[in-house]
Amino acid sequence: MHECPFIPPYPAPLAQKPGLIRRFYLGWCKSWLDMLHGRAYTMKLGVTQLPAGRAFMVNDMALVERVLGDAAHFPKHRMVHDMLAPMIGNSVFVSNGEEWAHQRAMVNPAFVHTNLKRAFPLMAAATRDMIGRMRALVNNSRADAAGGRVVNVDPLMTHVTADVIFRTIFSVELGEAEAGAVYRAFGEYQTVSQRAHLLRLYRLPGFGLGRRARRLGQRVRAVFAPIVEARAAKGRAAGERRDILDALLDARHPVSGVGFTTGELVDQLALIFLAGHETTATSLGWALYLLSECPEMQERLHAEIEAVTGGGPLDYEHVKALDGVRNLYREALRLYPPVGFLPRTSDTPVTMRDKRVGAGELMLVAPWLVQRNPGNWACPHAFAPDRFNTPEGAEALKEAWIPFGKGERICIGAGFAQQEAALILAEVIRNFRLEFPAGRPRPQVVARLTLRPRDGFELVLRAR
Ligand code: HEM
C-alpha cells in the first residue's frame, strides 16, 4: 500500500527526444505519452518534424490562452475530423467557423436537457442500477473469504455513463447488451483510429484501417439509429420536447430555416452520446483506481458523505456540498485528462516565441502536459486532491486546469459530467470499500482518443 499522496503510474519520460523510427514504434505499440522526454513537461513551445509536416507542442500558458482563446484564427486542425468522422461525421465537435456557429445555434437549445437539476433524477436512477449490478457481482459465489471480489470497473463505468446520457437523449434505458456492444466497438475504434492517424503522419498507406474504423462507427451508431428513425417517423404533439432527440428534431438552421437531415441528426446524436459518456467513464475509472490505493481517504470521504446526507439518500443539493469528492474528481481529471490533446491550426502564418508557424500547420495543446508542468503545479505527478484547498492550488485550478478545454470551444457538458461523476463516486464510496489487488501490476495509461487504461481497472470491491 502506498503512502498518500503517492505518484500514480505514468510513462517514465525518456532521457532525450526520440528519433523518427523509435517514435513510430512507440506510437504504434504504446502511445504518444511514451514518446515524451523529460523536457517536454517544461518547455514552452516544442516542434517535431514528421514526414507529413511539423507539429508544434504549445505548453506555455500565455500561448495556450492565445490559441484556445481565438477559435476564429486558430480553428481545429483537420486531424480532428480525420480521427472522428467515422463515428460522429461532421458534427459540432469537429466543424469550424461559420458552419460551427450555425450548428451550435441549432444544438444549443437541446442542451437545456443537460441542465443539472433537470438531469439529476436520471443520473440518480442510472446510478442506483449500477450499484445493483456491482452488488450482484460482489455477492456471487466467486467472492473471497473476506467478501471481496476482483472486478474490472471499466465496463461498469462505461455502462452507467452511457446509460445516463442515453436516458437524457432518448428517455429510455440502455440495456446490458447494447452497453457491451458500445464498450467493445468504441474500445477497438480507439486503437484503430490512433494507428490510422500515425500512418497518416508518416505518409504511409492505411492498410484497411479506415474501412475498419467506418465499420466500428456503424456498429455504435446502430445502437441508437433505430430509435431516431422510429421517433422521426412517428411525430408527436406540437411543443412536446421530452429530451435531446425531440429538441434536435425541431432544430432549424439560423439562416436557411432547414432542419437536420436524418444523417446529420445521427451525427450530432453520435457526438453527444460519445462525448457525453466515454470521457466521464474513463475519468471515473481513474478516480476509483486512485481511491483504491488510499483506504484512509475512502474513510474520510465516506464520513463526509454521511455527514452531508445525514445517512439518507443523496439528493441534488447534497452533491454540491461534497467538497472532498469534488476534489478527488478534479485531481483525477488533472492527472488523467480524458482528452489528452487538443489539435489546432492557424489560418495565417504567425510568430510564436522564436518560431514561425505556417498557415495550416499542426499545433497541439495538451492538457496532459499543461496539468503536469511543474511551472503550473507543485509536485505535478503526485495524487493530492487536497491541493485544491490551498491558495496556490485554487489559482492553478483557474489558470492551468483544462480537462474541458478553454475558450469558445470549451466542453458544453462540463457541469453535467462533474455532477454525474460526484454522484457516482459518492454512491460507490458509500456502498463499497475498494482495494488494489495485491501483486497485480498498476494500470498503464495509453493515449487513444481518450486516455485509457491498457488493460482495464481491476479492483477488489467489498460491500460495506
Ligand atoms: C469528464 C467528461 C468530459 C470531458 C473531459 C470533456 C472534454 C471536452 C473537451 C476537452 C472539449 C473541447 C475539445 C477541444 O477544444 O478541442 C469538449 C467539447 C465538447 N464536449 Fe465534452 N467532455 C466531457 C463530457 C461531456 C459531456 C457529458 C457532454 C454532453 C452532455 C459533452 C459534450 C461536448 C460537446 C458537444 C463538445 C463540443 C463543443 C463545441 O466545440 O462547440 N462533453 N469536451
Short mmCIF file of C-alpha atoms and ligand atoms in Angstrom, two decimals:
data_model
loop_
_atom_site.label_atom_id
_atom_site.label_comp_id
_atom_site.label_asym_id
_atom_site.label_seq_id
_atom_site.Cartn_x
_atom_site.Cartn_y
_atom_site.Cartn_z
CA MET A 1 0.00 0.00 0.00
CA HIS A 2 1.23 3.49 -0.85
CA GLU A 3 1.72 6.44 1.43
CA CYS A 4 -0.71 9.11 0.23
CA PRO A 5 -0.05 11.40 -1.54
CA PHE A 6 1.67 8.99 -3.90
CA ILE A 7 2.84 9.07 -7.51
CA PRO A 8 0.37 7.07 -9.59
CA PRO A 9 1.56 5.40 -12.80
CA TYR A 10 2.62 7.39 -15.84
CA PRO A 11 5.12 6.53 -18.57
CA ALA A 12 8.68 7.31 -17.42
CA PRO A 13 9.89 10.29 -19.51
CA LEU A 14 12.67 9.42 -21.98
CA ALA A 15 16.16 10.84 -21.41
CA GLN A 16 16.10 12.52 -24.83
CA LYS A 17 13.80 13.24 -27.72
CA PRO A 18 13.30 10.03 -29.73
CA GLY A 19 14.14 9.78 -33.44
CA LEU A 20 11.55 9.17 -36.18
CA ILE A 21 11.69 5.36 -36.16
CA ARG A 22 11.60 4.98 -32.36
CA ARG A 23 8.75 7.48 -32.30
CA PHE A 24 6.77 5.36 -34.77
CA TYR A 25 7.42 2.17 -32.80
CA LEU A 26 6.33 3.79 -29.51
CA GLY A 27 3.25 5.35 -31.14
CA TRP A 28 2.19 2.03 -32.68
CA CYS A 29 2.85 -0.28 -29.72
CA LYS A 30 2.19 2.17 -26.88
CA SER A 31 1.09 5.80 -27.35
CA TRP A 32 2.38 9.35 -27.70
CA LEU A 33 2.69 9.62 -23.92
CA ASP A 34 5.57 7.14 -24.16
CA MET A 35 7.37 9.37 -26.69
CA LEU A 36 7.69 12.27 -24.24
CA HIS A 37 11.13 13.18 -22.97
CA GLY A 38 11.71 14.98 -19.65
CA ARG A 39 11.94 18.45 -21.18
CA ALA A 40 8.57 18.06 -22.91
CA TYR A 41 6.95 18.68 -19.50
CA THR A 42 8.63 22.05 -19.01
CA MET A 43 9.32 23.51 -22.47
CA LYS A 44 7.18 26.43 -23.63
CA LEU A 45 6.88 25.61 -27.32
CA GLY A 46 8.29 22.45 -28.88
CA VAL A 47 8.45 21.42 -32.51
CA THR A 48 8.76 17.96 -34.07
CA GLN A 49 9.38 17.30 -37.75
CA LEU A 50 7.26 14.41 -39.05
CA PRO A 51 7.05 13.11 -42.65
CA ALA A 52 3.62 14.79 -43.08
CA GLY A 53 4.83 18.14 -41.67
CA ARG A 54 5.75 19.87 -38.42
CA ALA A 55 3.86 19.52 -35.14
CA PHE A 56 4.12 22.35 -32.57
CA MET A 57 3.51 21.49 -28.91
CA VAL A 58 2.09 24.60 -27.21
CA ASN A 59 2.76 24.37 -23.48
CA ASP A 60 3.30 27.95 -22.26
CA MET A 61 0.12 29.25 -20.57
CA ALA A 62 0.17 32.60 -22.40
CA LEU A 63 0.34 30.75 -25.74
CA VAL A 64 -2.30 28.23 -24.62
CA GLU A 65 -4.62 31.17 -23.84
CA ARG A 66 -3.83 32.75 -27.19
CA VAL A 67 -4.55 29.60 -29.20
CA LEU A 68 -7.62 28.29 -27.33
CA GLY A 69 -8.98 31.81 -26.80
CA ASP A 70 -9.22 32.62 -30.51
CA ALA A 71 -11.19 29.92 -32.31
CA ALA A 72 -11.63 32.14 -35.38
CA HIS A 73 -7.89 32.31 -36.11
CA PHE A 74 -6.87 29.02 -34.50
CA PRO A 75 -9.56 26.55 -35.66
CA LYS A 76 -9.50 22.79 -35.05
CA HIS A 77 -6.95 21.01 -37.25
CA ARG A 78 -8.35 18.64 -39.93
CA MET A 79 -6.83 15.76 -37.95
CA VAL A 80 -9.82 16.08 -35.55
CA HIS A 81 -12.13 15.38 -38.47
CA ASP A 82 -9.95 12.52 -39.79
CA MET A 83 -9.87 10.78 -36.40
CA LEU A 84 -13.54 11.19 -35.53
CA ALA A 85 -15.59 11.41 -38.72
CA PRO A 86 -16.33 7.63 -38.99
CA MET A 87 -18.07 7.89 -35.60
CA ILE A 88 -19.51 11.40 -35.42
CA GLY A 89 -19.49 12.74 -39.01
CA ASN A 90 -19.05 16.48 -39.39
CA SER A 91 -20.85 17.35 -36.16
CA VAL A 92 -20.41 20.32 -33.83
CA PHE A 93 -17.25 18.92 -32.15
CA VAL A 94 -15.45 18.72 -35.49
CA SER A 95 -16.67 21.68 -37.57
CA ASN A 96 -15.14 25.18 -37.71
CA GLY A 97 -16.01 28.81 -38.46
CA GLU A 98 -19.47 29.75 -39.69
CA GLU A 99 -20.53 26.12 -40.05
CA TRP A 100 -19.69 25.50 -36.38
CA ALA A 101 -21.54 28.68 -35.28
CA HIS A 102 -24.67 27.57 -37.16
CA GLN A 103 -24.50 24.04 -35.77
CA ARG A 104 -24.03 25.40 -32.23
CA ALA A 105 -27.07 27.64 -32.65
CA MET A 106 -29.05 24.54 -33.67
CA VAL A 107 -27.87 22.19 -30.88
CA ASN A 108 -27.76 24.71 -28.01
CA PRO A 109 -31.50 24.51 -27.19
CA ALA A 110 -31.16 20.71 -26.84
CA PHE A 111 -28.68 21.23 -24.00
CA VAL A 112 -31.45 22.53 -21.76
CA HIS A 113 -31.94 18.79 -21.10
CA THR A 114 -28.49 18.63 -19.54
CA ASN A 115 -29.50 21.30 -17.00
CA LEU A 116 -28.12 19.95 -13.75
CA LYS A 117 -31.31 19.94 -11.70
CA ARG A 118 -33.37 18.51 -14.52
CA ALA A 119 -30.87 15.74 -15.30
CA PHE A 120 -30.29 14.76 -11.65
CA PRO A 121 -33.17 12.22 -11.33
CA LEU A 122 -31.98 10.42 -14.49
CA MET A 123 -28.43 10.31 -13.13
CA ALA A 124 -29.65 9.05 -9.75
CA ALA A 125 -31.76 6.27 -11.34
CA ALA A 126 -28.90 5.07 -13.58
CA THR A 127 -26.50 5.16 -10.59
CA ARG A 128 -28.91 3.06 -8.48
CA ASP A 129 -28.99 0.47 -11.27
CA MET A 130 -25.18 0.48 -11.42
CA ILE A 131 -24.89 -0.14 -7.67
CA GLY A 132 -27.31 -3.05 -8.14
CA ARG A 133 -25.06 -4.52 -10.86
CA MET A 134 -21.97 -4.07 -8.66
CA ARG A 135 -23.63 -5.70 -5.66
CA ALA A 136 -24.69 -8.66 -7.78
CA LEU A 137 -21.07 -9.12 -8.91
CA VAL A 138 -19.69 -8.93 -5.37
CA ASN A 139 -22.36 -11.14 -3.81
CA ASN A 140 -21.95 -14.04 -6.17
CA SER A 141 -20.08 -17.18 -5.24
CA ARG A 142 -16.69 -16.04 -6.52
CA ALA A 143 -16.19 -13.60 -3.64
CA ASP A 144 -13.18 -14.32 -1.35
CA ALA A 145 -13.41 -15.22 2.36
CA ALA A 146 -13.50 -11.54 3.34
CA GLY A 147 -16.41 -10.89 0.95
CA GLY A 148 -14.27 -9.18 -1.71
CA ARG A 149 -14.11 -9.80 -5.43
CA VAL A 150 -11.79 -8.54 -8.16
CA VAL A 151 -13.92 -6.63 -10.67
CA ASN A 152 -12.96 -4.70 -13.79
CA VAL A 153 -14.72 -1.40 -13.10
CA ASP A 154 -14.01 -0.03 -16.60
CA PRO A 155 -17.05 -1.59 -18.37
CA LEU A 156 -19.23 -0.80 -15.33
CA MET A 157 -18.33 2.89 -15.62
CA THR A 158 -18.96 2.84 -19.38
CA HIS A 159 -22.35 1.23 -18.80
CA VAL A 160 -23.54 3.73 -16.20
CA THR A 161 -22.34 6.86 -18.03
CA ALA A 162 -23.71 5.60 -21.37
CA ASP A 163 -26.98 4.84 -19.59
CA VAL A 164 -27.17 8.39 -18.13
CA ILE A 165 -26.63 10.06 -21.50
CA PHE A 166 -28.91 7.56 -23.26
CA ARG A 167 -31.75 8.44 -20.87
CA THR A 168 -31.04 12.17 -21.37
CA ILE A 169 -31.03 11.90 -25.16
CA PHE A 170 -33.77 9.31 -25.74
CA SER A 171 -35.75 8.93 -22.46
CA VAL A 172 -35.08 5.17 -22.46
CA GLU A 173 -32.64 2.98 -20.54
CA LEU A 174 -29.59 1.42 -22.15
CA GLY A 175 -29.71 -2.40 -21.94
CA GLU A 176 -26.82 -4.67 -20.91
CA ALA A 177 -26.31 -6.00 -24.46
CA GLU A 178 -26.20 -2.54 -26.09
CA ALA A 179 -23.85 -1.24 -23.36
CA GLY A 180 -21.48 -4.17 -24.03
CA ALA A 181 -21.64 -3.57 -27.79
CA VAL A 182 -20.72 0.11 -27.37
CA TYR A 183 -17.89 -0.71 -24.92
CA ARG A 184 -16.28 -3.25 -27.28
CA ALA A 185 -16.78 -1.36 -30.55
CA PHE A 186 -15.60 2.01 -29.23
CA GLY A 187 -12.66 0.38 -27.41
CA GLU A 188 -11.48 -1.17 -30.69
CA TYR A 189 -12.19 2.06 -32.59
CA GLN A 190 -9.85 3.95 -30.27
CA THR A 191 -6.87 1.75 -31.22
CA VAL A 192 -7.75 1.64 -34.92
CA SER A 193 -8.17 5.39 -35.18
CA GLN A 194 -4.90 6.11 -33.32
CA ARG A 195 -2.94 3.78 -35.62
CA ALA A 196 -4.62 5.15 -38.76
CA HIS A 197 -3.60 8.62 -37.62
CA LEU A 198 0.01 7.56 -37.01
CA LEU A 199 0.18 6.11 -40.53
CA ARG A 200 -1.12 9.42 -41.95
CA LEU A 201 1.52 11.39 -40.01
CA TYR A 202 4.18 9.14 -41.57
CA ARG A 203 2.58 9.32 -45.04
CA LEU A 204 2.13 5.53 -45.07
CA PRO A 205 -0.77 3.58 -46.64
CA GLY A 206 -3.79 2.98 -44.40
CA PHE A 207 -3.77 -0.87 -44.57
CA GLY A 208 -7.58 -1.01 -44.45
CA LEU A 209 -7.78 0.74 -41.05
CA GLY A 210 -10.10 3.43 -42.47
CA ARG A 211 -12.59 0.75 -43.56
CA ARG A 212 -12.38 -0.93 -40.14
CA ALA A 213 -12.97 2.43 -38.43
CA ARG A 214 -16.10 3.01 -40.55
CA ARG A 215 -17.42 -0.49 -39.72
CA LEU A 216 -16.91 0.10 -35.98
CA GLY A 217 -18.56 3.51 -36.29
CA GLN A 218 -21.57 1.84 -37.88
CA ARG A 219 -21.75 -0.68 -35.02
CA VAL A 220 -22.00 2.08 -32.38
CA ARG A 221 -24.43 4.18 -34.43
CA ALA A 222 -26.60 1.09 -34.98
CA VAL A 223 -27.36 1.02 -31.24
CA PHE A 224 -29.47 4.15 -31.47
CA ALA A 225 -30.20 4.78 -35.17
CA PRO A 226 -33.46 2.71 -34.97
CA ILE A 227 -34.73 4.91 -32.10
CA VAL A 228 -34.06 8.06 -34.15
CA GLU A 229 -35.77 6.68 -37.23
CA ALA A 230 -38.81 5.47 -35.27
CA ARG A 231 -39.21 8.82 -33.47
CA ALA A 232 -38.75 10.83 -36.67
CA ALA A 233 -41.42 8.71 -38.42
CA LYS A 234 -43.90 8.79 -35.52
CA GLY A 235 -44.26 12.52 -34.95
CA ARG A 236 -45.53 13.97 -31.66
CA ALA A 237 -47.76 16.67 -30.23
CA ALA A 238 -46.66 20.24 -31.10
CA GLY A 239 -44.32 21.70 -28.44
CA GLU A 240 -43.74 18.36 -26.70
CA ARG A 241 -39.97 18.13 -26.09
CA ARG A 242 -39.13 15.36 -23.69
CA ASP A 243 -35.45 15.04 -24.44
CA ILE A 244 -32.43 15.94 -26.59
CA LEU A 245 -33.74 13.94 -29.55
CA ASP A 246 -37.05 15.86 -29.61
CA ALA A 247 -35.16 19.18 -29.40
CA LEU A 248 -32.84 18.24 -32.27
CA LEU A 249 -35.78 17.11 -34.41
CA ASP A 250 -37.18 20.64 -34.01
CA ALA A 251 -33.85 22.47 -34.59
CA ARG A 252 -33.72 24.83 -37.58
CA HIS A 253 -30.71 26.39 -39.33
CA PRO A 254 -30.49 30.08 -38.28
CA VAL A 255 -30.11 31.28 -41.90
CA SER A 256 -31.84 28.74 -44.18
CA GLY A 257 -34.51 27.64 -41.67
CA VAL A 258 -33.96 24.00 -42.72
CA GLY A 259 -33.80 21.19 -40.11
CA PHE A 260 -31.15 18.45 -39.80
CA THR A 261 -31.32 15.61 -42.33
CA THR A 262 -31.56 12.15 -40.71
CA GLY A 263 -27.83 11.60 -41.41
CA GLU A 264 -26.87 14.93 -39.79
CA LEU A 265 -29.14 14.18 -36.85
CA VAL A 266 -27.43 10.81 -36.30
CA ASP A 267 -24.01 12.58 -36.47
CA GLN A 268 -24.97 15.08 -33.75
CA LEU A 269 -26.52 12.37 -31.59
CA ALA A 270 -23.49 10.12 -32.02
CA LEU A 271 -21.30 13.01 -30.88
CA ILE A 272 -23.43 13.82 -27.83
CA PHE A 273 -23.65 10.13 -26.96
CA LEU A 274 -19.89 9.50 -27.25
CA ALA A 275 -18.62 12.84 -25.87
CA GLY A 276 -21.25 12.52 -23.17
CA HIS A 277 -20.16 9.16 -21.75
CA GLU A 278 -16.73 7.86 -22.78
CA THR A 279 -14.78 10.77 -21.24
CA THR A 280 -16.72 10.62 -17.96
CA ALA A 281 -16.39 6.82 -17.82
CA THR A 282 -12.64 6.76 -18.25
CA SER A 283 -12.06 9.54 -15.70
CA LEU A 284 -14.29 7.73 -13.19
CA GLY A 285 -12.22 4.58 -13.69
CA TRP A 286 -9.04 6.53 -12.90
CA ALA A 287 -10.66 8.15 -9.86
CA LEU A 288 -11.70 4.74 -8.48
CA TYR A 289 -8.25 3.30 -9.13
CA LEU A 290 -6.62 6.25 -7.28
CA LEU A 291 -9.04 5.79 -4.42
CA SER A 292 -8.30 2.06 -4.22
CA GLU A 293 -4.72 2.96 -3.29
CA CYS A 294 -5.81 5.22 -0.40
CA PRO A 295 -8.03 3.45 2.17
CA GLU A 296 -7.84 6.33 4.67
CA MET A 297 -9.12 8.75 2.01
CA GLN A 298 -12.08 6.43 1.39
CA GLU A 299 -12.99 6.57 5.07
CA ARG A 300 -12.65 10.36 5.13
CA LEU A 301 -14.91 10.75 2.08
CA HIS A 302 -17.36 8.21 3.48
CA ALA A 303 -17.63 10.32 6.65
CA GLU A 304 -18.13 13.46 4.53
CA ILE A 305 -20.96 11.83 2.58
CA GLU A 306 -22.68 10.56 5.74
CA ALA A 307 -22.36 13.99 7.39
CA VAL A 308 -23.80 15.81 4.37
CA THR A 309 -26.71 13.40 3.80
CA GLY A 310 -27.39 12.56 7.46
CA GLY A 311 -27.40 8.92 6.30
CA GLY A 312 -30.34 9.48 3.90
CA PRO A 313 -30.44 9.31 0.11
CA LEU A 314 -28.11 11.62 -1.84
CA ASP A 315 -30.02 14.45 -3.44
CA TYR A 316 -29.17 17.29 -5.81
CA GLU A 317 -28.17 19.76 -3.06
CA HIS A 318 -26.02 17.17 -1.25
CA VAL A 319 -23.85 16.55 -4.29
CA LYS A 320 -22.92 20.24 -4.45
CA ALA A 321 -21.74 20.07 -0.83
CA LEU A 322 -19.34 17.11 -1.28
CA ASP A 323 -16.10 19.11 -1.38
CA GLY A 324 -13.78 16.15 -0.81
CA VAL A 325 -15.42 14.06 -3.54
CA ARG A 326 -15.25 17.02 -5.94
CA ASN A 327 -11.53 17.46 -5.22
CA LEU A 328 -10.92 13.76 -5.82
CA TYR A 329 -12.55 14.01 -9.25
CA ARG A 330 -10.73 17.24 -10.13
CA GLU A 331 -7.43 15.58 -9.28
CA ALA A 332 -8.29 12.51 -11.40
CA LEU A 333 -9.06 14.87 -14.32
CA ARG A 334 -5.78 16.70 -13.73
CA LEU A 335 -3.62 13.57 -13.66
CA TYR A 336 -5.50 11.70 -16.39
CA PRO A 337 -7.34 14.25 -18.55
CA PRO A 338 -9.59 12.10 -20.78
CA VAL A 339 -8.90 14.31 -23.81
CA GLY A 340 -5.10 14.28 -23.77
CA PHE A 341 -4.50 16.79 -26.57
CA LEU A 342 -6.45 19.45 -28.47
CA PRO A 343 -5.33 19.84 -32.12
CA ARG A 344 -5.45 23.32 -33.65
CA THR A 345 -4.06 25.10 -36.68
CA SER A 346 -3.53 28.74 -37.70
CA ASP A 347 -5.46 30.39 -40.55
CA THR A 348 -2.46 32.68 -41.31
CA PRO A 349 1.31 32.46 -40.62
CA VAL A 350 2.05 33.56 -37.03
CA THR A 351 5.12 34.07 -34.87
CA MET A 352 5.17 32.30 -31.53
CA ARG A 353 8.19 32.92 -29.33
CA ASP A 354 11.17 32.37 -31.68
CA LYS A 355 9.26 30.22 -34.18
CA ARG A 356 7.28 30.92 -37.32
CA VAL A 357 4.17 28.71 -37.58
CA GLY A 358 2.84 28.41 -41.13
CA ALA A 359 -0.87 28.54 -42.02
CA GLY A 360 -2.35 25.04 -41.80
CA GLU A 361 0.42 23.55 -39.66
CA LEU A 362 -0.45 21.34 -36.69
CA MET A 363 -0.44 22.82 -33.19
CA LEU A 364 -1.23 20.72 -30.13
CA VAL A 365 -2.32 21.95 -26.72
CA ALA A 366 -2.00 19.00 -24.37
CA PRO A 367 -3.93 19.06 -21.06
CA TRP A 368 -1.66 16.11 -20.10
CA LEU A 369 1.42 18.37 -20.29
CA VAL A 370 -0.15 21.61 -19.01
CA GLN A 371 -1.51 19.74 -15.98
CA ARG A 372 1.79 18.00 -15.22
CA ASN A 373 4.02 21.04 -15.76
CA PRO A 374 5.94 21.87 -12.54
CA GLY A 375 5.70 25.55 -13.52
CA ASN A 376 1.91 25.29 -13.12
CA TRP A 377 1.52 22.72 -10.32
CA ALA A 378 3.52 21.78 -7.21
CA CYS A 379 4.56 18.07 -7.22
CA PRO A 380 2.70 17.70 -10.53
CA HIS A 381 2.80 13.89 -10.77
CA ALA A 382 1.56 13.31 -7.19
CA PHE A 383 -2.02 12.37 -6.36
CA ALA A 384 -3.00 15.08 -3.86
CA PRO A 385 -6.70 16.07 -4.07
CA ASP A 386 -6.34 18.41 -1.07
CA ARG A 387 -4.07 20.66 -3.18
CA PHE A 388 -7.24 22.45 -4.39
CA ASN A 389 -7.84 23.72 -0.84
CA THR A 390 -4.57 25.72 -0.88
CA PRO A 391 -4.36 29.26 -2.39
CA GLU A 392 -1.78 28.05 -4.98
CA GLY A 393 -3.95 25.06 -5.93
CA ALA A 394 -7.06 27.24 -6.25
CA GLU A 395 -5.10 29.62 -8.51
CA ALA A 396 -3.74 26.76 -10.65
CA LEU A 397 -7.29 25.40 -10.95
CA LYS A 398 -8.35 28.68 -12.59
CA GLU A 399 -5.29 29.00 -14.84
CA ALA A 400 -3.91 25.59 -15.71
CA TRP A 401 -6.68 23.03 -15.18
CA ILE A 402 -8.05 22.46 -18.67
CA PRO A 403 -9.59 18.94 -18.91
CA PHE A 404 -12.66 20.51 -20.56
CA GLY A 405 -10.62 22.80 -22.84
CA LYS A 406 -10.81 26.61 -22.73
CA GLY A 407 -12.31 29.48 -24.72
CA GLU A 408 -15.18 29.34 -27.19
CA ARG A 409 -14.83 25.61 -27.91
CA ILE A 410 -14.92 24.62 -24.22
CA CYS A 411 -16.96 21.49 -23.41
CA ILE A 412 -20.72 22.03 -23.24
CA GLY A 413 -21.11 19.14 -20.82
CA ALA A 414 -18.55 20.13 -18.13
CA GLY A 415 -21.12 20.81 -15.39
CA PHE A 416 -23.15 17.72 -16.34
CA ALA A 417 -20.08 15.47 -16.21
CA GLN A 418 -18.87 16.82 -12.86
CA GLN A 419 -22.25 16.43 -11.18
CA GLU A 420 -22.68 12.93 -12.57
CA ALA A 421 -19.16 11.88 -11.54
CA ALA A 422 -19.55 13.23 -7.99
CA LEU A 423 -22.83 11.32 -7.61
CA ILE A 424 -21.41 8.05 -8.96
CA LEU A 425 -18.23 8.30 -6.87
CA ALA A 426 -20.20 9.12 -3.73
CA GLU A 427 -22.52 6.13 -4.22
CA VAL A 428 -19.61 3.77 -4.85
CA ILE A 429 -17.80 5.04 -1.73
CA ARG A 430 -20.99 4.67 0.29
CA ASN A 431 -21.57 1.12 -0.80
CA PHE A 432 -18.11 -0.40 -1.19
CA ARG A 433 -14.54 -0.42 0.04
CA LEU A 434 -12.03 -0.52 -2.80
CA GLU A 435 -8.63 -2.15 -2.72
CA PHE A 436 -5.92 -2.51 -5.33
CA PRO A 437 -5.38 -6.28 -5.74
CA ALA A 438 -2.11 -7.43 -4.15
CA GLY A 439 0.60 -8.47 -6.60
CA ARG A 440 -1.07 -7.05 -9.72
CA PRO A 441 0.70 -4.55 -12.00
CA ARG A 442 -0.59 -0.98 -11.76
CA PRO A 443 -2.81 0.17 -14.67
CA GLN A 444 -0.82 1.56 -17.58
CA VAL A 445 -2.08 4.73 -19.21
CA VAL A 446 -2.26 4.83 -23.02
CA ALA A 447 -3.45 7.78 -25.11
CA ARG A 448 -6.05 6.84 -27.69
CA LEU A 449 -8.90 9.23 -28.49
CA THR A 450 -9.20 9.34 -24.71
CA LEU A 451 -6.59 8.41 -22.10
CA ARG A 452 -7.35 4.77 -21.40
CA PRO A 453 -6.00 2.09 -19.06
CA ARG A 454 -4.25 -0.51 -21.24
CA ASP A 455 -5.98 -3.47 -19.53
CA GLY A 456 -8.95 -2.01 -17.66
CA PHE A 457 -9.16 -1.26 -13.94
CA GLU A 458 -9.22 -4.47 -11.91
CA LEU A 459 -10.06 -3.59 -8.31
CA VAL A 460 -11.22 -5.55 -5.28
CA LEU A 461 -14.72 -4.45 -4.24
CA ARG A 462 -16.04 -5.23 -0.75
CA ALA A 463 -19.58 -4.33 0.21
CA ARG A 464 -19.69 -2.05 3.28
C1 HEM B 1 -15.25 14.26 -17.98
C2 HEM B 1 -16.04 14.42 -19.01
C3 HEM B 1 -15.71 15.27 -20.21
C4 HEM B 1 -14.51 15.75 -20.63
C5 HEM B 1 -13.14 15.57 -20.00
C6 HEM B 1 -14.77 16.51 -21.84
C7 HEM B 1 -13.79 17.18 -22.55
C8 HEM B 1 -14.06 18.01 -23.63
C9 HEM B 1 -13.07 18.84 -24.29
C10 HEM B 1 -11.59 18.92 -23.90
C11 HEM B 1 -13.69 19.52 -25.27
C12 HEM B 1 -13.06 20.56 -26.19
C13 HEM B 1 -12.20 19.95 -27.28
C14 HEM B 1 -11.37 20.97 -28.00
O1 HEM B 1 -11.30 22.12 -27.59
O2 HEM B 1 -10.73 20.56 -28.98
C15 HEM B 1 -15.08 19.10 -25.29
C16 HEM B 1 -16.04 19.55 -26.17
C17 HEM B 1 -17.34 19.11 -26.19
N1 HEM B 1 -17.95 18.29 -25.25
FE1 HEM B 1 -17.06 17.46 -23.64
N2 HEM B 1 -16.11 16.46 -22.11
C18 HEM B 1 -16.73 15.73 -21.14
C19 HEM B 1 -18.09 15.47 -21.02
C20 HEM B 1 -19.04 15.89 -21.92
C21 HEM B 1 -20.47 15.65 -21.78
C22 HEM B 1 -21.12 14.95 -20.60
C23 HEM B 1 -21.06 16.17 -22.90
C24 HEM B 1 -22.53 16.21 -23.29
C25 HEM B 1 -23.52 16.06 -22.46
C26 HEM B 1 -20.02 16.75 -23.73
C27 HEM B 1 -20.22 17.39 -24.94
C28 HEM B 1 -19.26 18.11 -25.62
C29 HEM B 1 -19.51 18.83 -26.85
C30 HEM B 1 -20.84 18.89 -27.62
C31 HEM B 1 -18.32 19.47 -27.21
C32 HEM B 1 -18.07 20.33 -28.44
C33 HEM B 1 -18.29 21.82 -28.12
C34 HEM B 1 -18.01 22.71 -29.31
O3 HEM B 1 -16.97 22.57 -29.96
O4 HEM B 1 -18.86 23.56 -29.57
N3 HEM B 1 -18.82 16.57 -23.10
N4 HEM B 1 -15.28 18.19 -24.25
#
